[in-house]
mmCIF file of C-alpha atoms and ligand atoms in Angstrom:
data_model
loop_
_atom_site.group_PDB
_atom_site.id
_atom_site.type_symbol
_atom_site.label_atom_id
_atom_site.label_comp_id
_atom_site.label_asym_id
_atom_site.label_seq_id
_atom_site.Cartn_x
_atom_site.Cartn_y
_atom_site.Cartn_z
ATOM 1 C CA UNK C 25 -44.674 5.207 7.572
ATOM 2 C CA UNK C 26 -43.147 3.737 10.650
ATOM 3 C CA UNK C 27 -39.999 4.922 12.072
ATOM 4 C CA UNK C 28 -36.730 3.470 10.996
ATOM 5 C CA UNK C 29 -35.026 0.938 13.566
ATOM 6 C CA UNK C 30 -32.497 2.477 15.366
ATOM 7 C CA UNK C 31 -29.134 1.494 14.567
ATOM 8 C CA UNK C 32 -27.236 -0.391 16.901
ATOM 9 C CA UNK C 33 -23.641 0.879 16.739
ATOM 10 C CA UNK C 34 -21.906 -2.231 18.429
ATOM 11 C CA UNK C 35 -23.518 -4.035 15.700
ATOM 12 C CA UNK C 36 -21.812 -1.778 13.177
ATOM 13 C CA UNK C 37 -19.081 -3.955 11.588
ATOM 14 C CA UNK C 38 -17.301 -0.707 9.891
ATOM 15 C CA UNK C 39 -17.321 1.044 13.130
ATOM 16 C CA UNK C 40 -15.407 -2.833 14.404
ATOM 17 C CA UNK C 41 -12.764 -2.520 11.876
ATOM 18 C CA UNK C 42 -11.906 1.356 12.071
ATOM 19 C CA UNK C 43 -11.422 0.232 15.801
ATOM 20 C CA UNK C 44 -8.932 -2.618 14.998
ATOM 21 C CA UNK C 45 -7.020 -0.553 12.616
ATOM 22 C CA UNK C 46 -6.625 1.805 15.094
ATOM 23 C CA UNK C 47 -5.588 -0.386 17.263
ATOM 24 C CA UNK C 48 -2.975 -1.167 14.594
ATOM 25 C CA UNK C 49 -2.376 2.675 14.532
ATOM 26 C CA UNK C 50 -3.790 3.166 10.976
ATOM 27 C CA UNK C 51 -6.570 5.736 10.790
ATOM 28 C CA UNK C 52 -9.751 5.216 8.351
ATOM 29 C CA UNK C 53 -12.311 7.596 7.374
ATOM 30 C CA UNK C 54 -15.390 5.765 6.881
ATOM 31 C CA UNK C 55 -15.283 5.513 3.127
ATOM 32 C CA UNK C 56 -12.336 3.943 3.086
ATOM 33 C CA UNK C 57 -13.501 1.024 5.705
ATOM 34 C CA UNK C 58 -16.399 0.728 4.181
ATOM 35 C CA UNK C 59 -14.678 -0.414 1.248
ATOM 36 C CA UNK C 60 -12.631 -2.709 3.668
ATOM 37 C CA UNK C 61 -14.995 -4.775 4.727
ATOM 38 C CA UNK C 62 -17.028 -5.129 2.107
ATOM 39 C CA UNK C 63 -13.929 -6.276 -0.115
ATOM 40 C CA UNK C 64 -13.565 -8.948 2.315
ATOM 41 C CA UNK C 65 -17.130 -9.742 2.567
ATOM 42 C CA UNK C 66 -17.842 -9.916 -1.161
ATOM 43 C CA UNK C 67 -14.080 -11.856 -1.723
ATOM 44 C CA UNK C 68 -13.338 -9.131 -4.519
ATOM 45 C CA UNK C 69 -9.816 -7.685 -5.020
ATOM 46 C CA UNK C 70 -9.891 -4.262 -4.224
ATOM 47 C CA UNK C 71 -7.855 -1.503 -5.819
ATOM 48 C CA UNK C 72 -6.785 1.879 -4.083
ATOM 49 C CA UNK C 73 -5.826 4.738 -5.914
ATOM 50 C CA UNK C 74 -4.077 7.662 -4.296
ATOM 51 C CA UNK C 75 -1.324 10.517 -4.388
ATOM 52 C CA UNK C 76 2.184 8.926 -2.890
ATOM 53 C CA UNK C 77 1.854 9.027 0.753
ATOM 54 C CA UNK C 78 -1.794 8.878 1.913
ATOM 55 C CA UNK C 79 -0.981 5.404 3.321
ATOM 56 C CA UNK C 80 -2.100 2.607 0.468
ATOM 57 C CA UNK C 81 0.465 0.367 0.936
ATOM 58 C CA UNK C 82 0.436 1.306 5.064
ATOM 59 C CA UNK C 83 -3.530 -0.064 4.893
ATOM 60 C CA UNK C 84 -2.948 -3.207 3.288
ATOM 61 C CA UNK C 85 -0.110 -4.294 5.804
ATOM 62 C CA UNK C 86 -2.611 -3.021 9.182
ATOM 63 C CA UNK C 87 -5.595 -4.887 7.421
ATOM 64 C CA UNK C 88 -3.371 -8.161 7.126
ATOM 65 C CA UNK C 89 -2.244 -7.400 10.645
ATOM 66 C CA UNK C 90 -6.346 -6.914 11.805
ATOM 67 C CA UNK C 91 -7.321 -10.508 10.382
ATOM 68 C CA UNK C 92 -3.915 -12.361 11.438
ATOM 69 C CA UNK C 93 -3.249 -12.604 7.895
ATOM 70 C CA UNK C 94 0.276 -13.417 6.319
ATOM 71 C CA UNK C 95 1.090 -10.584 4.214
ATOM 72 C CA UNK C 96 2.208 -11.433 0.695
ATOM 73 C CA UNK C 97 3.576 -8.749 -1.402
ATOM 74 C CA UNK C 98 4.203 -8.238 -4.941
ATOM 75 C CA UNK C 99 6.116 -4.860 -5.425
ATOM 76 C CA UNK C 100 5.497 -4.435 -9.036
ATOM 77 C CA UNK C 101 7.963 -2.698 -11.820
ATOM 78 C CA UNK C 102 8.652 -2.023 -15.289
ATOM 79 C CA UNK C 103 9.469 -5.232 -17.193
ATOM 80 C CA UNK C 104 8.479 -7.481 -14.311
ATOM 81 C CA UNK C 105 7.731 -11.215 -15.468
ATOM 82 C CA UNK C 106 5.624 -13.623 -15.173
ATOM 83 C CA UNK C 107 8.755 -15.339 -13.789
ATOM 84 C CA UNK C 108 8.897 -12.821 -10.818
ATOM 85 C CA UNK C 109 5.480 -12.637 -9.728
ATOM 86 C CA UNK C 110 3.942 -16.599 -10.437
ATOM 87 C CA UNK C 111 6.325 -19.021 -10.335
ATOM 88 C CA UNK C 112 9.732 -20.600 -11.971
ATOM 89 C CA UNK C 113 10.600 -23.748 -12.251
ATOM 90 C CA UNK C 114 14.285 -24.625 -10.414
ATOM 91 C CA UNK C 115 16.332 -25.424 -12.912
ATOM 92 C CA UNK C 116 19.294 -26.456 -11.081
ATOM 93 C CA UNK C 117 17.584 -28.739 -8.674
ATOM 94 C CA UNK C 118 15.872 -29.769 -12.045
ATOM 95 C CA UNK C 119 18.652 -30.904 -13.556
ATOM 96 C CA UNK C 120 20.534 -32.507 -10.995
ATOM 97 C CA UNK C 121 17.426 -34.577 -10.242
ATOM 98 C CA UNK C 122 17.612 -35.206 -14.681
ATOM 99 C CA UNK C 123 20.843 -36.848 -13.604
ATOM 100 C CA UNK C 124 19.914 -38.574 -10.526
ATOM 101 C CA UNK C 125 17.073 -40.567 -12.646
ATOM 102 C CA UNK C 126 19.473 -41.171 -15.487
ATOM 103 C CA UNK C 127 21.555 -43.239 -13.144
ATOM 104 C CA UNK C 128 18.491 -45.029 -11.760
ATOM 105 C CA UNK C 129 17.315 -45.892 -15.351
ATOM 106 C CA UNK C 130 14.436 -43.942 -15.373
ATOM 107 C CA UNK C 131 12.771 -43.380 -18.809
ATOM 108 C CA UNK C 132 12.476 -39.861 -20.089
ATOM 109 C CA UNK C 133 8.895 -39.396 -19.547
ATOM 110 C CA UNK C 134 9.544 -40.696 -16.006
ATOM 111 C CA UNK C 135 12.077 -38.348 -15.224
ATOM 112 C CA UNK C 136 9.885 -35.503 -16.746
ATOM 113 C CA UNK C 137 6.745 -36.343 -14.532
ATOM 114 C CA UNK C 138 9.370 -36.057 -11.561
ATOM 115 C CA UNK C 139 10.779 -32.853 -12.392
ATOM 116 C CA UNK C 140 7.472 -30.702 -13.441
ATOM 117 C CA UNK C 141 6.216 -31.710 -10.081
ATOM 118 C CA UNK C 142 5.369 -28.844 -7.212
ATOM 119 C CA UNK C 143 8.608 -29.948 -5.547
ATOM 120 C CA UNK C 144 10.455 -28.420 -8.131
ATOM 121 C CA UNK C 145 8.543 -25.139 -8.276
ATOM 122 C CA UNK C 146 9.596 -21.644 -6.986
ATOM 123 C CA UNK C 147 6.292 -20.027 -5.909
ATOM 124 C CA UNK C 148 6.509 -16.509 -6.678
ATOM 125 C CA UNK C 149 4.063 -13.750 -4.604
ATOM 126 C CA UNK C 150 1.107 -14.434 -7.164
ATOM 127 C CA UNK C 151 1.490 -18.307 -6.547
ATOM 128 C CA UNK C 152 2.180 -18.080 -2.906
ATOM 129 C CA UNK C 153 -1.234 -16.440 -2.614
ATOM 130 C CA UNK C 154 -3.588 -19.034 -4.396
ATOM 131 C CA UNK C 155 -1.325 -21.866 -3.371
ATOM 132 C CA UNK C 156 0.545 -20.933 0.095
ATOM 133 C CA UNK C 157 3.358 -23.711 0.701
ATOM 134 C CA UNK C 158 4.847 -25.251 3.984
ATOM 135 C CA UNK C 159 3.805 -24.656 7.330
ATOM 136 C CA UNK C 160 1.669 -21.287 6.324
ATOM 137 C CA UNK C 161 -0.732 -23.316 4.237
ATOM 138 C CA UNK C 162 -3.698 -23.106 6.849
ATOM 139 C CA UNK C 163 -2.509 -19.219 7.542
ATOM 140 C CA UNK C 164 -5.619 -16.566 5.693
ATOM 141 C CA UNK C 165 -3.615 -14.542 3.448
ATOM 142 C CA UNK C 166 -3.378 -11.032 2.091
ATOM 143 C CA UNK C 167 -2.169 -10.036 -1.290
ATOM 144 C CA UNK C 168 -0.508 -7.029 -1.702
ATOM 145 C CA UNK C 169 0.004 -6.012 -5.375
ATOM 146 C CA UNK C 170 2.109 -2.572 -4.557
ATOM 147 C CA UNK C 171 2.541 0.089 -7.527
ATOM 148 C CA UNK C 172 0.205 -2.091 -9.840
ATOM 149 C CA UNK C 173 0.710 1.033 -12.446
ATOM 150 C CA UNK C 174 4.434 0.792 -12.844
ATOM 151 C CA UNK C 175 4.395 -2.922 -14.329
ATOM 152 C CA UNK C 176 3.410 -3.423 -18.047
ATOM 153 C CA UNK C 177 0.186 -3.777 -19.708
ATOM 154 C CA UNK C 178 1.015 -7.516 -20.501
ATOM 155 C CA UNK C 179 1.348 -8.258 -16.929
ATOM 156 C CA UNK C 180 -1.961 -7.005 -15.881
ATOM 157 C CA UNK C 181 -3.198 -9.025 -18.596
ATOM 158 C CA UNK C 182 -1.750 -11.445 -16.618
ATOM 159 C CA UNK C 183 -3.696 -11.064 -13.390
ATOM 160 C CA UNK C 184 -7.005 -11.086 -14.788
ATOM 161 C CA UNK C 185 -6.959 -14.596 -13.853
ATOM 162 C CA UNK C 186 -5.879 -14.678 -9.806
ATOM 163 C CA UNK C 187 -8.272 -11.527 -9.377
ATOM 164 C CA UNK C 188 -11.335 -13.096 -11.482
ATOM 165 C CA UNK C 189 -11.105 -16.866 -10.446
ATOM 166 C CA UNK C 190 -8.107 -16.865 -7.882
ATOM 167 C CA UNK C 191 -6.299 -19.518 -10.245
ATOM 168 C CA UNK C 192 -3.442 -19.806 -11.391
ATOM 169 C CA UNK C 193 -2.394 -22.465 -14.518
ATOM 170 C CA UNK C 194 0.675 -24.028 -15.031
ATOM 171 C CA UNK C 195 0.928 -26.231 -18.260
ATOM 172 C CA UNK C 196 2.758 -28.614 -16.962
ATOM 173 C CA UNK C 197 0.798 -29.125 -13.748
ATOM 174 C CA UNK C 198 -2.638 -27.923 -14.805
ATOM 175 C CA UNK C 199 -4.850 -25.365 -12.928
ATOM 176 C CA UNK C 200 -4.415 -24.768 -9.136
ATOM 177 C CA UNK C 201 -7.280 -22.654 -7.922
ATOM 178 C CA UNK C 202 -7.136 -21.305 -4.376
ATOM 179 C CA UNK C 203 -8.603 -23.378 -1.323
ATOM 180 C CA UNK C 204 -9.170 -19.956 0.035
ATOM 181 C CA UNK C 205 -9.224 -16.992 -1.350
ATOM 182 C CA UNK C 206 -7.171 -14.784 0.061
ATOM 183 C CA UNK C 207 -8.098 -10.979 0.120
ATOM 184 C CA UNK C 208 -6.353 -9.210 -2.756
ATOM 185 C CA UNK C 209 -5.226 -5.454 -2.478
ATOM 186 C CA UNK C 210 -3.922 -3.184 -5.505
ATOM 187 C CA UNK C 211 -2.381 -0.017 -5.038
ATOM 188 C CA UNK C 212 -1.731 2.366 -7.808
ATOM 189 C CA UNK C 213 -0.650 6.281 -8.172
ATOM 190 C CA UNK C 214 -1.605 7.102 -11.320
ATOM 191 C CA UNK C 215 2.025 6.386 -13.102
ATOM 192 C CA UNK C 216 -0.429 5.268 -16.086
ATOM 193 C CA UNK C 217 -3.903 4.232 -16.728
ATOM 194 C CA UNK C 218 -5.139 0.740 -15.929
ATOM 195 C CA UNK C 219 -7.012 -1.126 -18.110
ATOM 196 C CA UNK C 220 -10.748 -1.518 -17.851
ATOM 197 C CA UNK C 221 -10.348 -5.391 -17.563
ATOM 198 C CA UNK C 222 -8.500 -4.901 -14.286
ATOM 199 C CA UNK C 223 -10.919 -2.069 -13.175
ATOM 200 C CA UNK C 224 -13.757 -4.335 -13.710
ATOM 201 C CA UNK C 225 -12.716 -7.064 -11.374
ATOM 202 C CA UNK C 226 -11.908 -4.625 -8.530
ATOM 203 C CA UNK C 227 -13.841 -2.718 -5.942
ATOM 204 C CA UNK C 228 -12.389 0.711 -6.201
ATOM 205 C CA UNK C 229 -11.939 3.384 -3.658
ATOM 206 C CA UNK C 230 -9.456 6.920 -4.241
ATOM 207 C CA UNK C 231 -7.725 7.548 -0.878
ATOM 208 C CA UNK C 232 -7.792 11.706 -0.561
ATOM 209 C CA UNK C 233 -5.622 13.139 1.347
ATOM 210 C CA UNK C 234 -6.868 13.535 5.124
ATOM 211 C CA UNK C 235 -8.666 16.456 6.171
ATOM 212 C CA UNK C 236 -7.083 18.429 8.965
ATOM 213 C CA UNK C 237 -8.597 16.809 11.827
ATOM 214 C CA UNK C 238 -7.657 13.174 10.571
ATOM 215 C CA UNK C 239 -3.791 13.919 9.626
ATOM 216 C CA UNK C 240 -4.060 15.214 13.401
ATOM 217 C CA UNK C 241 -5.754 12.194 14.613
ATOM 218 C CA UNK C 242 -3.030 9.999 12.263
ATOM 219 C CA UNK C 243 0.401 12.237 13.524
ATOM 220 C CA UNK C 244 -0.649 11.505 17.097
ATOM 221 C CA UNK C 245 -1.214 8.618 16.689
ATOM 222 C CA UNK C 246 2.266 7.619 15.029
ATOM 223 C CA UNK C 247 3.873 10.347 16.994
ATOM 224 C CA UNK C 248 2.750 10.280 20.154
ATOM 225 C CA UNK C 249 5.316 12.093 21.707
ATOM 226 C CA UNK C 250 5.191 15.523 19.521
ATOM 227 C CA UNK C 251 4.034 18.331 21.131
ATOM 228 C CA UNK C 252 -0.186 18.813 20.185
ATOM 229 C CA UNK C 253 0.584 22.571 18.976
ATOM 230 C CA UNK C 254 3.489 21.486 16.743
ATOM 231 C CA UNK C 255 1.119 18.624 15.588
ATOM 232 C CA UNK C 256 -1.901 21.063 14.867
ATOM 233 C CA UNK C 257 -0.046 23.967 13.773
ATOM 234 C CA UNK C 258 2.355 22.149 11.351
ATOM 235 C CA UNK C 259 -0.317 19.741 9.965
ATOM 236 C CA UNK C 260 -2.359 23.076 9.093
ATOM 237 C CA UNK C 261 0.813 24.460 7.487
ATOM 238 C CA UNK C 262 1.107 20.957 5.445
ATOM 239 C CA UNK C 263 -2.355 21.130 4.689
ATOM 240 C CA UNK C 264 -1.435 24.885 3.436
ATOM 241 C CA UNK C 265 1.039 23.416 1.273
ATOM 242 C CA UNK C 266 -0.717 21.260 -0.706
ATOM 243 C CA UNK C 267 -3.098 23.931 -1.784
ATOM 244 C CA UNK C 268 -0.375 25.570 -3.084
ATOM 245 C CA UNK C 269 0.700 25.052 -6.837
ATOM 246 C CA UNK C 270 3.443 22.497 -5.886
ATOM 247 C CA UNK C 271 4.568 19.922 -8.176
ATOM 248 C CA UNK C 272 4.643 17.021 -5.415
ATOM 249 C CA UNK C 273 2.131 18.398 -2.916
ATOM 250 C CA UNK C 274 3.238 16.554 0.894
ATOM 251 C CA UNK C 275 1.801 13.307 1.836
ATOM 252 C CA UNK C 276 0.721 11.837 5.248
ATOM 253 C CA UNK C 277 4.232 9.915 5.086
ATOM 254 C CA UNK C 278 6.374 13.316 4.728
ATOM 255 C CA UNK C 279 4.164 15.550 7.905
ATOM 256 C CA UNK C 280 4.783 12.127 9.681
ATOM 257 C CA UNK C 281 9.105 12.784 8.696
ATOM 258 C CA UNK C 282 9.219 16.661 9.190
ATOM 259 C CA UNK C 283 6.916 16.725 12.084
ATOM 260 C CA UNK C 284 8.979 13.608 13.554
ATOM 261 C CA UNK C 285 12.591 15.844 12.208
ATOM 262 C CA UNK C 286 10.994 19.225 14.548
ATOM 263 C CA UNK C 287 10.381 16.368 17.208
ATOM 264 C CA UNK C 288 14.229 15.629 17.145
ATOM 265 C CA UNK C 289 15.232 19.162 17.301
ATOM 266 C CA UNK C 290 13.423 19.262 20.370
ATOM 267 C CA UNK C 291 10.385 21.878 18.804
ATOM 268 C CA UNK C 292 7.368 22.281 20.514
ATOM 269 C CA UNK C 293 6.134 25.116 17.704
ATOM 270 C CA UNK C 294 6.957 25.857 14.377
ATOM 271 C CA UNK C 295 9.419 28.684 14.298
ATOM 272 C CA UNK C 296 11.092 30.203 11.036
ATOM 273 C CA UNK C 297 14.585 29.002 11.005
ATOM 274 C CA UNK C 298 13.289 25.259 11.595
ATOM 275 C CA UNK C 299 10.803 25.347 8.853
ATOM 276 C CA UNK C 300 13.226 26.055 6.301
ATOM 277 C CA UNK C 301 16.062 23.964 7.286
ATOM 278 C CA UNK C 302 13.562 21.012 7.517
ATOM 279 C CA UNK C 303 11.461 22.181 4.314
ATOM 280 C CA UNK C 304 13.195 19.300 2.364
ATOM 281 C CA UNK C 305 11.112 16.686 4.626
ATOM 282 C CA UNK C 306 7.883 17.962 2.972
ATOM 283 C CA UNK C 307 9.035 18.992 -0.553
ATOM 284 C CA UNK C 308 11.238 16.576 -2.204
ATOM 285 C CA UNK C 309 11.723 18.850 -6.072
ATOM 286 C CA UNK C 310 13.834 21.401 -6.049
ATOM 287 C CA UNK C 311 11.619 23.719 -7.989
ATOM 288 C CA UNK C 312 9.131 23.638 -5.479
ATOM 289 C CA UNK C 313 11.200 24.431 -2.582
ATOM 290 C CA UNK C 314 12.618 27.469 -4.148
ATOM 291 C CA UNK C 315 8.753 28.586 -5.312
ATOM 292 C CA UNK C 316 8.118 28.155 -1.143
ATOM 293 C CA UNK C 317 11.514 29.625 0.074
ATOM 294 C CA UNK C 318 11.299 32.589 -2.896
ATOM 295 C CA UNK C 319 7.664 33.099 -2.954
ATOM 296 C CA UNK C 320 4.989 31.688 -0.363
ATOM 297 C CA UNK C 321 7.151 31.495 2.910
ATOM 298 C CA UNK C 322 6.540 34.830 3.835
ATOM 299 C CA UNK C 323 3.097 34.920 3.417
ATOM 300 C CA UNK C 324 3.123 31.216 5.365
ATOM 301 C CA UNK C 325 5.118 32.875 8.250
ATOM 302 C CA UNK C 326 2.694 35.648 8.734
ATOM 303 C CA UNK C 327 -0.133 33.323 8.482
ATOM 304 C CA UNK C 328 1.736 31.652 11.240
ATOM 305 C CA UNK C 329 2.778 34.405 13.132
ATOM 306 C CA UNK C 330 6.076 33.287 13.114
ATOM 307 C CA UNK C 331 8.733 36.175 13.557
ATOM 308 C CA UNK C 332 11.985 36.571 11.967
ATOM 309 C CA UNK C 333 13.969 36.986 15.362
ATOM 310 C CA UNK C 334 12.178 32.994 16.039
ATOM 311 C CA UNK C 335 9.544 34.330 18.202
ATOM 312 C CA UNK C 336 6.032 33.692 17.564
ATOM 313 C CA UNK C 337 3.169 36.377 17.346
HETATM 314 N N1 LIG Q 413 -4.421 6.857 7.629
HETATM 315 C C1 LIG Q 413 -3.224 6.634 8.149
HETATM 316 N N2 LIG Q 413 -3.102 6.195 9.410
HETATM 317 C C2 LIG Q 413 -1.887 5.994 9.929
HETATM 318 N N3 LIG Q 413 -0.721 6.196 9.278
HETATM 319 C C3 LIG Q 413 -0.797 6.633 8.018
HETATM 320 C C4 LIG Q 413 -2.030 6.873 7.385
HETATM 321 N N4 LIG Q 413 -1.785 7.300 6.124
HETATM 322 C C5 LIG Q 413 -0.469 7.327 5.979
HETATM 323 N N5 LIG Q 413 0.144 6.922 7.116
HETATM 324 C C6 LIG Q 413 1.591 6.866 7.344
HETATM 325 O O1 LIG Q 413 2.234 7.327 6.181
HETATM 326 C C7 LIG Q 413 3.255 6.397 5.786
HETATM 327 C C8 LIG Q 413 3.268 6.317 4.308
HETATM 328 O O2 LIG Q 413 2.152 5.650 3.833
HETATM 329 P P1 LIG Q 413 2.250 4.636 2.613
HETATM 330 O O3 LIG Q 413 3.667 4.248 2.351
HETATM 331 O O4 LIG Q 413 1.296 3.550 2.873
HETATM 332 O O5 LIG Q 413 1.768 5.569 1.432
HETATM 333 P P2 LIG Q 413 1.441 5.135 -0.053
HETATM 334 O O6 LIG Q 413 0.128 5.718 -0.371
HETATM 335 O O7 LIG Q 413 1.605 3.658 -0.205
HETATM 336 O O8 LIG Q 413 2.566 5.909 -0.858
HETATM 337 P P3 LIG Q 413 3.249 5.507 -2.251
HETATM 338 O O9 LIG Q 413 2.220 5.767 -3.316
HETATM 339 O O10 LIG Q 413 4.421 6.454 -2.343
HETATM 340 O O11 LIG Q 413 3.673 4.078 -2.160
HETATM 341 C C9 LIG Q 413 2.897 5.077 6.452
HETATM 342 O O12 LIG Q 413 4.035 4.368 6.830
HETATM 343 C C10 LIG Q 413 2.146 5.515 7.666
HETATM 344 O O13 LIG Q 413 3.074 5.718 8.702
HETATM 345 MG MG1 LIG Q 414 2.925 2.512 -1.306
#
């Protein structure tokens, strides 16, 4: 069998893009830009699952930022609308223009062709997307649909359509399908399960949280003025933390605050007295920072070597 080509590294389009999100300071592992680029490649929406805080939302805004895309976000909720996140018609302008053409003698159906014309249309984030208005209609874009998991089930049913044939339809005005497509991201936590329709039309990747070395690599990199041991040593405690039995176990977001609190105090180490009066940066329920302050601090400050008098082994 003859020996495999070598592969040419510069040629390596994943190894491009983890390069130009770092250069947007946002970290990948190569899973994760893998995923990237070939959700761009293949023009397929892509959906990222994670715990809160292991930067799904953060990678959507560097990618938009890497191809000098206009970000478009949807932040979805419980009971949002079709009327939030497509379009809505402007009523008022609507009906003073109703009055304007009754005063130039229009007939009915000539006032109604006016009036259900894009003029009078409020392009919510879904519509934006497909059908970008004004100055940014030449601009690539990137959909953002943030917290997919909190809206309804009827609402995903209504995004089968933008993610499966970037389209939207409007009765009045008929089907507008995207000149380009723009690249669609979905972020979800879990809040409750997606449907297998949505799944379907989505490349999927699970962002985990970071292995030691990368939340390193990350906190530097948004942090650049910590001090390294405070960076290694306290990203090793978080990292300690979240194998704990913790209701909300820290994410990248919360070693990025408390590291960034110790910063302020003027810390170069951990030391005892600072890790508990900044403990709320990394656990936000009250139950688990009394099973920390009660029950594993100890153990976590001999780990650490850090002394009760503030001195460190
Ligand atoms: N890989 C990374 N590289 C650089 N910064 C990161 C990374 N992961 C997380 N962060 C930082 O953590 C912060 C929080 O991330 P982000 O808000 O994107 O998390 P999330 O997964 O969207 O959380 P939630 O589910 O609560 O919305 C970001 O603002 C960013 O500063
Ligand atoms: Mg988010």
């Amino acid at each position: 069998m003859a020996d495999a080509a070598p592969v040419d590294l510069d040629d390596d389009p994943v190894r491009g893009l983890t390069a130009a999100l770092a250069a947007q300071h946002y970290i990948v592992d190569r899973p994760l830009a893998t995923v990237l680029h070939l959700a761009g490649h293949l023009e397929l929406p892509l959906l990222l699952e994670g715990e809160p805080g292991v930067g799904k939302t953060a990678v959507a805004e560097a990618l938009a930022a890497v191809r000098g895309a206009r970000l478009v976000r949807l932040q979805c909720y419980e009971g949002l609308s079709a009327h939030h996140a497509l379009y809505e018609w402007d009523y008022a302008r609507q009906l003073l223009d109703i009055r304007i053409g009754e005063a130039e003698g229009l007939s009915g159906s000539g006032v109604r062709s006016r009036i259900f014309s894009p003029e009078f249309l409020l392009r919510r984030p879904l519509l934006e997307a497909i059908w970008p208005s004004g100055d940014d209609r030449h601009r690539p874009v990137l959909l953002l649909i943030d917290e997919v998991d909190r809206a309804d089930e009827e609402f995903e049913a209504l995004l089968l359509e933008v993610l499966s044939q970037f389209q939207v339809t409007i009765p009045e005005i008929g089907t507008i399908r995207a000149e380009r497509r723009p690249t669609i991201v979905l972020t979800a936590n879990r809040t409750r399960a997606l449907s297998d329709a949505l799944r379907r039309r989505c490349l999927y990747h699970w962002i985990p949280f970071p292995s030691l070395e990368r939340e390193i690599e990350i906190v530097r990199t948004r942090l650049p003025e910590a001090s390294e041991r405070l960076v290694q040593r306290g990203c090793l405690l978080v990292q300690r933390l979240r194998g704990g039995y913790y209701r909300k176990a820290p994410g990248v977001s919360e070693t990025i605050d408390w590291l960034r609190a110790l910063t302020l105090f003027g810390a170069t180490d951990l030391d005892r007295a600072r890790v508990q009066d900044t403990i709320g940066c990394l656990l936000k329920d009250s139950e688990d920072v009394a099973a920390f302050l009660g029950r594993d601090s100890e153990q976590m400050y001999r780990e650490f070597g850090l002394l009760p008098d503030g001195r460190t082994a």
